[in-house]
């Protein structure tokens, strides 16, 4: 499909570029990591990739149209998010500059120097190791030039055609984009490998540096530190030190309203029976529970750190969640000891805030924010109250009568019992967030006497609710068919991890009898909705028959479906646009390749062009091909009213 350039490049607002950087940070870092020269080593590539993305914003900050930065010449595709196009161009330009050789009598560019920030001391960081295919692809990429790697990444990660990739490369400073594309053509490996954890610099492993050399440097550093401590003790003014506010920074104002919000005696406490007579059943009717709800000193420290976290406090916020202080006295949900930590949970109507400190002191305090506005009975069923190593504990809603653990990868197995204490805190259960090979996926099943819901941990305070069915009427995962489909979908959930996800719905929009007696395949569209409304992710997957898929070495588990298309911020498979069209190349057991495609029930015809041509007057398509095509394939269809629908991308 040809791309038509817009006539006038519009300026990109600085706030718009910043929002795009935060929203698409993992993808931008992956692009930078893949384009950077492998000769840097994996540890420096990881740190440099993060540094390049964090430096991609313009230095000037303006207001309105006068403060915008000049935008690159864009196409209609980039016009959807010009901020992302601008940041991506800056990342590509810096990554290409980092691969240039240093020249004598010339100042090096900033990208050619080791990054000042971020820095990690005493550890070497690198992505998780992949298989033989990922290693082979990394070796082939290392043989390419910087522009060649950039061209391959634009095709694979950004799903761009040659014309669009050529334009982006030229804007990034590549002198001969056509030569870069030709160089990228020398790699025949599939682009799907670029989504592997091998090339994900946001999911890292750590190993120590040279311990003997570090010991020698430590002795010298201790001597210097002792001298600095003596000088600091003589020069520093006396103060309260750690003080009653724990890890909080010094007070910055004396405002009566702000001080009232930080007074633990003003905390809102809901009675235990309020949820039974309230018109609403959400976090606002959760009672205050836990063994430390009357520990005024702990509550005061938690409120103070919330208002002004110090430098040593580890602060995290889900995407789209404002991490500011409370606007008034918040509601106390929980205060108690969980896994060697004192934990406090607050709710201010918009957010749930978790404060945690070690039982042995206040060093290493943590503060987490997550957005919960618009919560209902289904989405307010549980909160993550503790997370240690590979385990997670939940605080369940007062209306939850029973909880259990269900392994999503083994749909035929029964649930396992899970204990709860008198406050509603569950026992530890294996968290799927912990690094693994996806051999098991334990989810929390909660029952309130009316409904049974399945919740899963995706790395945030609020677990995501899993549903199944069409976008107009999704239902909880309670029947055998839905569990069987989720068994082959669960291992795809890491793609939406830490995105502020509220619900994930998996919809089987088509079922297809494959040619050459290949069996019955299922087409599913998995949509992740977020608490903030934007930033949703859509995945189209092709679930080949189990007999035709590779066998699973772990008894009882099934083979994950293949992601054939994905899109960010797309209305597809949602209530506003309940339509989807997707295709895939499938190899029959006899060795014949086929182009197969399927559309949602409203699709009445499908046509394929490019490397493969064919058409169908139905919502299912199967076209035999001579061999696996190397060029791009275009897929389109029509709805019942004649409206054109494009394949998900």
Coordinates of C-alpha atoms in Angstrom, one line a residue, residues 21-618:
X21 CA 8.0 8.8 24.8
X22 CA 6.5 7.6 28.0
X23 CA 3.7 5.7 26.2
X24 CA 6.0 3.8 23.8
X25 CA 9.2 3.7 25.9
X26 CA 9.7 -0.1 25.7
X27 CA 9.4 -0.1 21.9
X28 CA 11.7 2.9 21.5
X29 CA 14.4 1.3 23.7
X30 CA 14.1 -1.9 21.8
X31 CA 14.6 0.0 18.5
X32 CA 17.7 1.8 19.9
X33 CA 19.2 -1.5 21.3
X34 CA 18.8 -3.2 17.9
X35 CA 20.3 -0.4 15.9
X36 CA 23.3 0.2 18.2
X37 CA 26.5 -1.6 17.1
X38 CA 26.9 -5.0 18.9
X39 CA 30.6 -4.2 19.4
X40 CA 29.6 -2.0 22.4
X41 CA 28.8 -5.1 24.4
X42 CA 25.4 -6.0 25.7
X43 CA 25.7 -4.1 29.0
X44 CA 26.7 -0.8 27.4
X45 CA 24.1 -1.3 24.6
X46 CA 21.4 -1.6 27.3
X47 CA 22.4 1.5 29.1
X48 CA 23.1 3.5 25.9
X49 CA 19.7 2.5 24.5
X50 CA 17.9 3.8 27.6
X51 CA 20.0 7.0 27.5
X52 CA 19.3 7.7 23.9
X53 CA 15.6 7.4 24.4
X54 CA 15.6 9.5 27.5
X55 CA 17.6 12.2 25.6
X56 CA 15.2 12.2 22.6
X57 CA 13.1 15.0 23.9
X58 CA 13.9 18.6 22.7
X59 CA 15.5 20.9 25.2
X60 CA 13.1 23.8 24.9
X61 CA 9.7 23.6 26.4
X62 CA 7.1 26.0 25.0
X63 CA 3.4 26.7 25.3
X64 CA 0.8 25.9 22.7
X65 CA 1.7 26.3 19.1
X66 CA 4.6 28.7 19.8
X67 CA 6.6 26.2 21.8
X68 CA 6.4 23.3 19.4
X69 CA 9.4 21.8 17.8
X70 CA 9.5 21.5 14.0
X71 CA 8.1 18.2 13.0
X72 CA 9.7 15.9 10.4
X73 CA 8.1 15.6 7.0
X74 CA 5.4 13.0 7.8
X75 CA 3.1 10.6 6.0
X76 CA -0.6 10.0 6.8
X77 CA 0.6 7.0 9.0
X78 CA 2.8 9.2 11.2
X79 CA 0.1 11.9 11.4
X80 CA -1.8 9.7 13.8
X81 CA 0.9 10.4 16.4
X82 CA 3.4 13.0 15.2
X83 CA 5.0 13.1 18.7
X84 CA 6.0 9.4 18.4
X85 CA 7.3 9.9 14.9
X86 CA 9.5 12.8 16.1
X87 CA 10.9 10.9 19.1
X88 CA 11.5 7.8 17.0
X89 CA 13.5 9.9 14.5
X90 CA 15.6 11.3 17.2
X91 CA 16.3 7.8 18.6
X92 CA 17.3 6.5 15.2
X93 CA 19.6 9.5 14.5
X94 CA 21.4 9.1 17.8
X95 CA 21.7 5.3 17.5
X96 CA 23.3 5.7 14.1
X97 CA 25.7 8.4 15.3
X98 CA 26.8 6.0 18.2
X99 CA 28.0 3.6 15.5
X100 CA 30.2 6.1 13.7
X101 CA 34.0 5.8 14.2
X102 CA 35.8 8.4 16.3
X103 CA 37.8 10.9 14.3
X104 CA 41.0 12.7 15.1
X105 CA 40.9 16.5 15.6
X106 CA 37.1 16.4 15.9
X107 CA 34.9 16.5 18.9
X108 CA 32.9 13.2 19.4
X109 CA 29.2 13.3 19.3
X110 CA 27.4 12.8 22.5
X111 CA 25.9 9.5 21.4
X112 CA 29.5 8.2 20.8
X113 CA 30.4 8.6 24.4
X114 CA 29.4 6.3 27.3
X115 CA 26.1 7.5 28.8
X116 CA 26.2 9.6 32.0
X117 CA 22.7 8.4 32.9
X118 CA 21.4 5.8 33.6
X119 CA 24.2 4.2 35.5
X120 CA 24.4 0.9 37.4
X121 CA 27.2 0.2 39.8
X122 CA 28.5 -3.2 40.6
X123 CA 26.3 -5.1 38.1
X124 CA 26.3 -5.9 34.5
X125 CA 22.9 -5.8 32.8
X126 CA 21.8 -7.7 29.7
X127 CA 18.6 -9.1 28.2
X128 CA 17.5 -12.6 28.8
X129 CA 19.1 -15.2 26.5
X130 CA 17.1 -16.5 23.7
X131 CA 17.4 -19.6 21.6
X132 CA 19.5 -20.6 18.6
X133 CA 17.4 -18.6 16.2
X134 CA 17.8 -15.4 18.2
X135 CA 21.5 -15.9 18.5
X136 CA 21.8 -16.4 14.7
X137 CA 19.8 -13.3 14.0
X138 CA 22.0 -11.3 16.4
X139 CA 25.1 -12.5 14.6
X140 CA 23.6 -11.5 11.2
X141 CA 22.6 -8.1 12.5
X142 CA 26.2 -7.5 13.8
X143 CA 27.4 -8.0 10.2
X144 CA 25.2 -5.2 8.9
X145 CA 26.0 -1.6 8.9
X146 CA 24.1 0.8 11.2
X147 CA 21.8 1.9 8.4
X148 CA 21.2 -1.7 7.4
X149 CA 20.2 -2.6 11.0
X150 CA 17.9 0.4 11.1
X151 CA 16.2 -0.6 7.9
X152 CA 15.7 -4.1 9.2
X153 CA 14.3 -2.8 12.5
X154 CA 11.9 -0.4 10.8
X155 CA 10.5 -3.3 8.8
X156 CA 10.3 -5.7 11.7
X157 CA 9.4 -3.7 14.7
X158 CA 7.6 -0.8 13.1
X159 CA 6.0 -2.9 10.3
X160 CA 6.9 -0.3 7.7
X161 CA 7.0 -0.7 3.9
X162 CA 10.0 0.1 1.8
X163 CA 8.8 3.6 0.9
X164 CA 8.0 4.6 4.5
X165 CA 11.3 3.0 5.8
X166 CA 13.2 4.9 3.2
X167 CA 11.7 8.2 4.2
X168 CA 12.4 7.6 7.9
X169 CA 16.0 6.6 7.2
X170 CA 16.6 9.7 5.1
X171 CA 15.1 11.9 7.9
X172 CA 17.5 10.2 10.4
X173 CA 20.5 11.2 8.3
X174 CA 21.2 8.0 6.2
X175 CA 22.8 9.1 2.9
X176 CA 21.7 6.1 0.8
X177 CA 18.4 4.6 2.3
X178 CA 18.0 2.3 -0.8
X179 CA 21.3 0.7 -0.1
X180 CA 20.4 0.2 3.5
X181 CA 17.1 -1.6 2.5
X182 CA 19.0 -3.8 0.1
X183 CA 21.5 -4.7 2.8
X184 CA 18.6 -5.5 5.2
X185 CA 17.2 -7.9 2.5
X186 CA 20.3 -10.2 3.0
X187 CA 18.7 -11.3 6.3
X188 CA 16.0 -13.9 5.6
X189 CA 15.0 -14.6 9.2
X190 CA 11.5 -13.7 10.2
X191 CA 10.8 -10.4 11.8
X192 CA 8.9 -12.0 14.7
X193 CA 12.2 -12.8 16.3
X194 CA 12.7 -9.1 17.0
X195 CA 9.9 -9.4 19.6
X196 CA 11.9 -12.0 21.6
X197 CA 13.2 -11.2 25.1
X198 CA 16.7 -11.6 23.6
X199 CA 16.2 -8.1 22.2
X200 CA 14.2 -6.5 25.1
X201 CA 16.4 -4.1 27.1
X202 CA 13.5 -3.5 29.5
X203 CA 13.5 -7.1 30.7
X204 CA 17.0 -7.7 32.1
X205 CA 19.2 -10.1 33.9
X206 CA 22.0 -9.0 36.3
X207 CA 25.5 -10.4 36.9
X208 CA 28.3 -9.0 39.1
X209 CA 31.3 -7.1 37.7
X210 CA 34.9 -8.0 38.4
X211 CA 34.8 -8.7 42.1
X212 CA 38.6 -8.7 42.8
X213 CA 39.1 -5.3 41.1
X214 CA 36.0 -3.9 42.9
X215 CA 37.5 -5.0 46.2
X216 CA 40.6 -3.0 45.6
X217 CA 38.7 0.1 44.6
X218 CA 36.4 -0.3 47.7
X219 CA 39.4 0.0 50.1
X220 CA 40.4 3.3 48.6
X221 CA 36.7 4.5 48.5
X222 CA 36.2 3.7 52.2
X223 CA 39.2 5.9 53.1
X224 CA 37.8 8.8 51.1
X225 CA 34.3 8.2 52.5
X226 CA 35.7 8.4 56.1
X227 CA 37.3 11.7 55.4
X228 CA 34.1 13.0 53.8
X229 CA 32.0 11.9 56.8
X230 CA 34.3 13.8 59.2
X231 CA 34.1 17.0 57.2
X232 CA 30.4 16.7 56.7
X233 CA 29.9 16.3 60.5
X234 CA 31.8 19.5 61.2
X235 CA 30.1 21.6 58.5
X236 CA 26.5 20.3 58.5
X237 CA 23.9 22.2 60.5
X238 CA 22.1 20.2 63.2
X239 CA 18.6 18.9 62.2
X240 CA 16.1 16.2 62.9
X241 CA 17.9 13.6 60.8
X242 CA 15.6 10.8 59.8
X243 CA 12.9 12.3 61.9
X244 CA 9.3 11.1 62.5
X245 CA 8.4 11.3 58.8
X246 CA 10.7 8.3 57.9
X247 CA 11.9 8.5 54.3
X248 CA 10.0 11.7 53.5
X249 CA 11.9 14.8 52.1
X250 CA 11.9 18.0 54.2
X251 CA 8.6 19.8 54.5
X252 CA 8.2 22.4 51.7
X253 CA 5.2 24.3 53.0
X254 CA 3.0 24.9 56.0
X255 CA -0.5 24.8 54.5
X256 CA -3.3 24.0 56.9
X257 CA -5.3 22.0 54.3
X258 CA -2.2 20.0 53.2
X259 CA -1.3 19.3 56.8
X260 CA -4.8 18.1 57.5
X261 CA -4.5 15.6 54.6
X262 CA -1.3 14.3 56.1
X263 CA -2.8 13.9 59.6
X264 CA -3.4 10.1 60.3
X265 CA -6.3 11.1 62.7
X266 CA -8.2 12.5 59.7
X267 CA -8.0 9.4 57.6
X268 CA -11.4 8.1 56.4
X269 CA -12.3 4.7 57.7
X270 CA -15.2 2.8 56.3
X271 CA -17.3 0.5 58.6
X272 CA -17.0 -3.3 57.8
X273 CA -20.7 -3.5 56.8
X274 CA -20.9 -0.5 54.6
X275 CA -20.5 -2.5 51.3
X276 CA -23.6 -4.5 52.1
X277 CA -25.9 -1.4 52.1
X278 CA -24.1 0.8 49.7
X279 CA -25.3 1.5 46.1
X280 CA -21.7 1.2 45.0
X281 CA -19.4 -1.8 45.4
X282 CA -15.9 -0.5 44.6
X283 CA -12.8 0.5 46.6
X284 CA -14.7 3.4 48.3
X285 CA -16.6 0.8 50.5
X286 CA -13.6 -1.3 51.5
X287 CA -13.2 -1.2 55.3
X288 CA -9.9 -0.5 57.0
X289 CA -8.2 -3.8 57.7
X290 CA -4.9 -5.1 59.0
X291 CA -3.1 -5.5 62.3
X292 CA -1.5 -2.0 62.2
X293 CA -4.6 0.2 61.4
X294 CA -4.1 1.9 64.8
X295 CA -0.3 2.4 64.4
X296 CA -0.3 6.2 64.2
X297 CA 3.5 6.5 63.7
X298 CA 3.4 4.1 60.7
X299 CA 0.4 5.9 59.1
X300 CA 2.1 9.3 59.6
X301 CA 5.3 8.1 57.9
X302 CA 3.3 6.6 55.0
X303 CA 1.3 9.9 54.5
X304 CA 4.5 12.0 54.7
X305 CA 6.3 9.9 52.2
X306 CA 3.3 10.0 49.8
X307 CA 3.3 13.8 50.0
X308 CA 7.1 14.3 49.5
X309 CA 9.1 11.1 48.8
X310 CA 12.8 11.4 49.6
X311 CA 15.6 10.4 47.2
X312 CA 15.9 7.0 48.7
X313 CA 12.3 6.1 48.2
X314 CA 11.6 3.8 45.3
X315 CA 8.6 5.4 43.5
X316 CA 6.6 3.7 40.7
X317 CA 3.4 4.7 39.0
X318 CA 1.3 2.9 36.4
X319 CA 1.1 4.7 33.0
X320 CA -1.3 7.6 33.1
X321 CA -1.3 7.7 37.0
X322 CA -0.4 11.1 38.6
X323 CA 2.1 10.5 41.4
X324 CA 1.3 13.6 43.4
X325 CA 0.3 14.1 47.0
X326 CA -3.3 13.5 48.3
X327 CA -5.8 16.2 47.6
X328 CA -7.5 15.6 51.0
X329 CA -7.6 13.0 53.8
X330 CA -7.5 9.6 51.9
X331 CA -9.3 6.4 52.8
X332 CA -7.4 3.8 54.7
X333 CA -7.7 0.3 53.1
X334 CA -5.1 -1.7 54.9
X335 CA -2.2 -1.5 57.3
X336 CA -0.3 -4.5 58.5
X337 CA 2.8 -6.7 58.2
X338 CA 3.1 -8.8 55.0
X339 CA 6.3 -10.8 54.3
X340 CA 8.7 -9.0 56.5
X341 CA 7.4 -5.6 55.5
X342 CA 4.9 -3.0 56.9
X343 CA 2.4 -2.2 54.2
X344 CA -0.2 0.6 54.0
X345 CA -2.8 0.9 51.3
X346 CA -4.7 4.2 50.7
X347 CA -7.5 5.2 48.3
X348 CA -8.2 8.8 47.4
X349 CA -11.0 8.2 44.9
X350 CA -8.7 8.4 41.8
X351 CA -5.8 6.2 42.9
X352 CA -4.7 3.4 45.1
X353 CA -1.4 4.1 46.8
X354 CA 0.8 1.4 48.4
X355 CA 3.5 2.3 51.0
X356 CA 5.9 -0.4 52.1
X357 CA 8.9 -0.3 54.5
X358 CA 11.0 -3.1 56.0
X359 CA 10.0 -4.2 59.5
X360 CA 13.5 -3.5 60.7
X361 CA 13.5 0.2 59.8
X362 CA 12.6 2.7 57.1
X363 CA 15.5 2.3 54.7
X364 CA 14.4 1.0 51.3
X365 CA 10.8 2.3 51.5
X366 CA 8.7 2.0 48.4
X367 CA 5.7 3.9 47.1
X368 CA 3.5 2.7 44.3
X369 CA 0.6 4.4 42.5
X370 CA -2.1 2.9 40.3
X371 CA -5.2 4.5 38.8
X372 CA -8.6 3.1 39.9
X373 CA -11.2 5.7 38.8
X374 CA -14.3 4.1 37.5
X375 CA -13.8 0.9 39.3
X376 CA -16.8 -1.5 39.8
X377 CA -17.5 -4.8 41.5
X378 CA -15.5 -6.8 38.9
X379 CA -12.4 -4.6 38.9
X380 CA -12.3 -3.9 42.6
X381 CA -12.1 -7.6 43.7
X382 CA -8.5 -7.6 44.8
X383 CA -5.3 -5.6 45.2
X384 CA -1.6 -6.7 45.3
X385 CA -0.6 -6.2 48.9
X386 CA 2.8 -7.9 48.8
X387 CA 5.3 -9.2 46.3
X388 CA 8.5 -11.2 47.2
X389 CA 10.8 -13.0 44.7
X390 CA 8.4 -15.2 42.7
X391 CA 5.3 -14.9 44.9
X392 CA 2.5 -12.5 45.2
X393 CA -0.2 -11.9 47.9
X394 CA -3.6 -10.2 47.4
X395 CA -5.9 -8.3 49.6
X396 CA -9.4 -9.3 48.6
X397 CA -12.6 -7.3 48.6
X398 CA -14.9 -7.7 51.6
X399 CA -17.6 -9.3 49.3
X400 CA -15.3 -12.0 48.1
X401 CA -16.3 -15.3 49.8
X402 CA -13.8 -17.7 48.3
X403 CA -10.5 -17.7 46.4
X404 CA -8.5 -20.3 44.6
X405 CA -5.5 -20.7 42.2
X406 CA -6.1 -21.7 38.6
X407 CA -3.3 -22.6 36.2
X408 CA -4.4 -21.1 32.9
X409 CA -2.1 -23.4 30.9
X410 CA -3.8 -26.5 32.2
X411 CA -7.5 -25.9 31.6
X412 CA -8.6 -29.4 32.4
X413 CA -7.1 -29.3 35.9
X414 CA -9.1 -28.3 39.0
X415 CA -8.3 -25.2 41.0
X416 CA -6.0 -25.3 44.0
X417 CA -7.2 -23.9 47.4
X418 CA -5.6 -20.7 48.6
X419 CA -5.7 -19.6 52.3
X420 CA -6.8 -16.2 53.5
X421 CA -6.4 -14.7 56.9
X422 CA -9.0 -12.8 58.9
X423 CA -8.1 -9.5 57.1
X424 CA -8.6 -10.9 53.6
X425 CA -4.9 -11.3 52.8
X426 CA -4.2 -14.4 50.7
X427 CA -1.4 -16.8 51.2
X428 CA 1.6 -16.6 48.7
X429 CA 1.0 -17.8 45.2
X430 CA 3.3 -18.0 42.2
X431 CA 3.3 -14.7 40.2
X432 CA 3.5 -14.9 36.4
X433 CA 5.5 -11.7 36.5
X434 CA 8.5 -13.6 37.8
X435 CA 10.9 -14.6 34.9
X436 CA 10.1 -18.0 33.6
X437 CA 9.7 -20.0 30.4
X438 CA 5.9 -19.8 30.7
X439 CA 5.6 -23.3 32.0
X440 CA 2.7 -22.3 34.3
X441 CA 0.5 -19.3 34.7
X442 CA -1.2 -19.1 38.1
X443 CA -4.2 -16.8 38.2
X444 CA -6.5 -15.8 41.1
X445 CA -10.0 -17.0 40.9
X446 CA -12.4 -15.1 43.2
X447 CA -16.0 -15.9 44.0
X448 CA -18.5 -13.5 45.6
X449 CA -21.6 -15.8 45.7
X450 CA -22.9 -14.6 42.3
X451 CA -20.0 -14.5 39.9
X452 CA -16.6 -16.2 39.5
X453 CA -13.9 -14.0 38.1
X454 CA -10.3 -14.7 37.0
X455 CA -7.7 -12.1 37.9
X456 CA -4.0 -12.2 36.9
X457 CA -0.9 -10.3 38.1
X458 CA 0.6 -8.1 35.4
X459 CA 3.2 -6.3 37.6
X460 CA 1.0 -3.6 39.1
X461 CA -1.2 -3.1 42.2
X462 CA -4.4 -3.9 40.4
X463 CA -4.7 -7.4 38.9
X464 CA -6.2 -7.5 35.4
X465 CA -9.5 -9.2 34.9
X466 CA -9.6 -11.9 32.2
X467 CA -12.8 -12.2 30.1
X468 CA -13.9 -14.0 26.9
X469 CA -16.4 -13.4 24.2
X470 CA -17.4 -10.7 21.7
X471 CA -16.7 -7.1 22.5
X472 CA -20.4 -6.2 23.0
X473 CA -20.9 -8.9 25.7
X474 CA -17.6 -10.2 27.3
X475 CA -18.1 -12.7 30.1
X476 CA -15.9 -14.2 32.8
X477 CA -13.7 -17.2 32.0
X478 CA -15.9 -19.9 33.5
X479 CA -16.6 -22.6 30.8
X480 CA -14.4 -25.2 29.3
X481 CA -14.2 -23.5 25.8
X482 CA -13.1 -20.2 27.2
X483 CA -10.5 -21.9 29.4
X484 CA -9.1 -23.9 26.5
X485 CA -8.7 -20.7 24.4
X486 CA -7.1 -18.8 27.3
X487 CA -4.7 -21.8 27.8
X488 CA -3.1 -20.9 24.5
X489 CA -3.4 -17.1 25.1
X490 CA -1.9 -16.7 28.6
X491 CA 1.7 -16.8 27.5
X492 CA 1.1 -13.7 25.3
X493 CA 0.1 -11.6 28.4
X494 CA 3.7 -10.4 29.0
X495 CA 3.2 -8.2 25.9
X496 CA 0.8 -6.0 28.0
X497 CA 2.7 -6.3 31.3
X498 CA 3.1 -3.0 33.3
X499 CA 0.8 -1.0 30.9
X500 CA -1.9 -0.1 33.4
X501 CA -4.2 -2.8 32.1
X502 CA -7.7 -3.1 33.6
X503 CA -9.2 -6.0 31.6
X504 CA -8.0 -8.4 28.9
X505 CA -10.7 -9.9 26.6
X506 CA -10.0 -12.8 24.2
X507 CA -12.6 -13.2 21.5
X508 CA -12.7 -16.1 19.1
X509 CA -14.0 -14.2 16.0
X510 CA -13.6 -17.1 13.5
X511 CA -13.0 -20.8 13.1
X512 CA -11.5 -22.2 9.9
X513 CA -11.2 -25.7 8.5
X514 CA -7.6 -25.7 7.1
X515 CA -6.9 -27.2 3.7
X516 CA -5.1 -30.5 3.1
X517 CA -6.9 -32.0 6.0
X518 CA -5.0 -29.7 8.4
X519 CA -7.7 -29.7 11.0
X520 CA -9.6 -26.8 12.6
X521 CA -7.9 -23.5 13.4
X522 CA -9.2 -20.8 15.7
X523 CA -8.7 -17.1 15.1
X524 CA -8.7 -14.9 18.3
X525 CA -8.5 -11.2 18.9
X526 CA -7.1 -10.3 22.4
X527 CA -7.7 -6.8 23.5
X528 CA -6.2 -5.2 26.6
X529 CA -8.1 -2.2 28.0
X530 CA -6.3 0.3 30.4
X531 CA -7.6 2.2 33.4
X532 CA -6.7 5.5 31.7
X533 CA -8.7 4.7 28.5
X534 CA -5.8 5.2 26.1
X535 CA -2.8 3.0 25.4
X536 CA -4.8 -0.2 24.8
X537 CA -3.2 -3.0 22.8
X538 CA -4.8 -5.5 20.4
X539 CA -3.3 -8.8 19.4
X540 CA -4.6 -11.1 16.6
X541 CA -3.6 -14.7 17.0
X542 CA -3.8 -17.8 15.0
X543 CA -4.3 -21.0 17.0
X544 CA -3.4 -24.0 14.8
X545 CA -4.7 -27.4 15.7
X546 CA -2.8 -29.0 18.5
X547 CA -1.9 -32.0 16.4
X548 CA -0.2 -29.6 13.8
X549 CA 1.6 -27.6 16.5
X550 CA 4.8 -28.5 18.2
X551 CA 4.5 -30.7 21.2
X552 CA 4.8 -29.3 24.7
X553 CA 7.3 -31.1 26.9
X554 CA 5.5 -30.2 30.1
X555 CA 2.7 -32.6 30.8
X556 CA -0.8 -31.0 30.8
X557 CA 0.3 -27.7 29.1
X558 CA -0.7 -26.6 25.6
X559 CA 1.0 -24.7 22.8
X560 CA 0.6 -21.0 22.7
X561 CA -1.1 -19.3 19.8
X562 CA 0.9 -17.4 17.2
X563 CA 0.6 -13.6 17.1
X564 CA 0.0 -12.7 13.5
X565 CA -0.8 -9.0 14.0
X566 CA -0.9 -6.3 16.7
X567 CA -1.8 -2.7 17.1
X568 CA -1.5 0.0 19.7
X569 CA -4.3 2.5 20.5
X570 CA -6.6 0.8 17.9
X571 CA -10.4 0.6 18.4
X572 CA -10.4 -2.8 16.6
X573 CA -12.0 -5.7 18.6
X574 CA -13.6 -3.2 20.9
X575 CA -17.1 -2.0 21.6
X576 CA -16.6 1.0 19.3
X577 CA -15.2 -1.1 16.4
X578 CA -16.1 -4.8 16.8
X579 CA -14.4 -5.7 13.5
X580 CA -11.1 -7.5 12.8
X581 CA -9.3 -9.0 9.8
X582 CA -6.1 -11.0 10.1
X583 CA -4.0 -13.4 8.0
X584 CA -1.1 -15.7 8.4
X585 CA 1.1 -18.1 6.4
X586 CA 0.5 -21.7 7.4
X587 CA 2.4 -24.8 6.5
X588 CA 0.4 -28.0 6.0
X589 CA 1.7 -31.2 7.5
X590 CA 2.5 -32.3 3.9
X591 CA 4.8 -29.3 3.5
X592 CA 2.6 -27.1 1.3
X593 CA 2.4 -23.4 2.3
X594 CA -1.0 -21.6 2.4
X595 CA -2.0 -18.0 2.9
X596 CA -5.0 -18.2 5.3
X597 CA -7.1 -15.3 6.6
X598 CA -10.3 -14.8 8.6
X599 CA -12.5 -11.9 9.5
X600 CA -15.1 -11.2 12.1
X601 CA -18.8 -12.1 11.4
X602 CA -19.5 -8.8 9.7
X603 CA -16.8 -9.3 7.0
X604 CA -18.3 -10.6 3.8
X605 CA -15.3 -10.8 1.4
X606 CA -11.5 -10.9 1.6
X607 CA -8.9 -10.1 -1.0
X608 CA -5.1 -10.6 -0.8
X609 CA -2.5 -8.9 -3.1
X610 CA 1.2 -8.4 -3.3
X611 CA 3.4 -11.5 -3.0
X612 CA 0.2 -13.6 -2.9
X613 CA -3.0 -13.0 -4.8
X614 CA -6.5 -14.4 -4.2
X615 CA -10.0 -13.5 -3.1
X616 CA -12.9 -15.0 -1.3
X617 CA -16.6 -14.1 -1.1
X618 CA -16.7 -15.3 2.5

